[in-house]
Amino acid sequence: MSTENEGTAVPPAPSAPPVPVDAPAASTPQASEAGAPTAPIPPVPPHASGGAQGPELVHAGPARAYASAEGGAQHGASGAPQHPGPGPEGAWPPPQAPGTPLYADGGAGGAGGAWGSGYQQPAPKPKNGRGGLVAAVLVAALVAGGVGGGLGYTLAKDSDNGSSTTLSASDSGGSVKRDAGTVAGVAQKALPSTVTIEAESTSGEGGTGTGFVFDTQGHIVTNNHVVADAVDGGKLTATFPSGKKYDAEVVGHAQGYDVAVIKLKNAPSDLKPLTLGNSDQVAVGDSTIAIGAPFGLSNTVTTGIISAKDRPVASSDGSGSNASYMSALQTDASINPGNSGGPLLDAQGNVIGINSAIQSTSGGGLGGTSQSGSIGLGFAIPINQAKYVAQQLIQTGKPVYAKIGASVSLEDSTGGAKITTEGAGGSDPVEAGGPAAKAGLKPGDVITKLDDHVIDSGPTLIGEIWTHKPGDKVKITYERGGQTHTVDLTLGARTGDS
């Protein structure tokens, strides 16, 4: 967005400098000290209010380009107005409404006139007296300057016989070296392997998110909620920072994990996958670098640290579908709608997570819009989990979830995950012959630990189970009748989201 004054004339320069006079001119009102015109502040557009008061957890994207706004607790931020160009799912900040003034709109500045006001030619002054003397001195100075300049050029030209000592200013301060361990070095290497994803449904709704190159075959890893609109016959494109744009298709998506894999059609042969790190070795305080398209601003790089690990997060995109659960990496790197699906990197440029959700207030985003932004609480899916899910999706097209074979309450609590007395849809709360039944768990038991991780609610338990693979052996601590028990349990498997 230009901050220059557009469509206003610049006052012409006078043909000759005004000549001073003996008597001082009459005093005139002084213009504003600022000198620059002051533009009126554009009114904030009205927006629909709604959603719960206080903080809410939402997906970090996609930034909506076509869909109408939705708000509310645990609902994804959407509703960004459509923006021109091939930018990501939604353009943020939203484009200005027609007629909205820019920073300077030609308004009056203080007591002075506005930019583009007419310029009045000064009246001619008498050439006698002191005014004439000054003019003569000016003419003499100009002549002397011209002679001196010409003489200097002649001497330099005549003495330029190959041994001239004349020095010229350097055009450059030297090459700038960006070491691999710096933020600039990491960004320079990682950006070419990130893409801005635009997904559009058959009804025209859609938005923008981010993804990164997973392998040389053209597979791109992103969030499920970024591509959800394009799953059933919609349109999907991926644009590289170079401007090259490719059509793509969904290979597989896992709603519960919030992970998806897409594949570029006619993928180029020079793809460079990002190096995957080890999210289990991440420590609180480690530096982080996030890449994405916040509010539609593609190829944006932000920095921060790991603020916490194993943060239980349940999030939703507001579509009324099942929530996603993760034991997330928390970061204060700025993450906004449109960052979803983008890589969270460590200081060496290794992918340690996939940016997925943010904690946000319900008061709306910049300019009073319904989409909130970063408050320094972002959450990423650990890459160790996302890598396993992506590989499953590429191989079979369907996600595989670890399970204990018991239904637990999803209500917020701090006492643990309680096995319900009735299963979903009237099924048994403890699956007959399943892992929980084999371990002796019963309805009413409250699970308080999985291995060494404290379990304070059902969503926390689900997120922690999904960090494991089917067949893994875990230790379950639970309470029954005021007594604490510990049992070993081998996790089962469930294929698909249904």
CSV table of C-alpha atoms in Angstrom, one decimal, residues 1-5 37-42 96 100-107:
chain,number,residue,atom,x,y,z
A,1,MET,CA,0.0,0.0,0.0
A,2,SER,CA,1.5,3.3,-1.1
A,3,THR,CA,1.9,6.1,1.5
A,4,GLU,CA,2.5,8.7,-1.1
A,5,ASN,CA,0.1,11.4,-2.1
A,37,PRO,CA,-1.3,17.6,5.8
A,38,THR,CA,-3.3,15.6,8.3
A,39,ALA,CA,-5.6,12.9,6.9
A,40,PRO,CA,-8.8,12.2,8.7
A,41,ILE,CA,-8.9,8.8,10.4
A,42,PRO,CA,-11.2,6.5,8.3
A,96,GLN,CA,-9.2,-1.0,2.1
A,100,THR,CA,-11.1,4.9,2.1
A,101,PRO,CA,-8.3,7.4,2.3
A,102,LEU,CA,-4.6,6.4,2.5
A,103,TYR,CA,-2.2,8.0,5.0
A,104,ALA,CA,-2.3,11.3,3.2
A,105,ASP,CA,-5.5,12.2,1.3
A,106,GLY,CA,-5.0,15.9,0.5
A,107,GLY,CA,-6.6,17.2,3.6
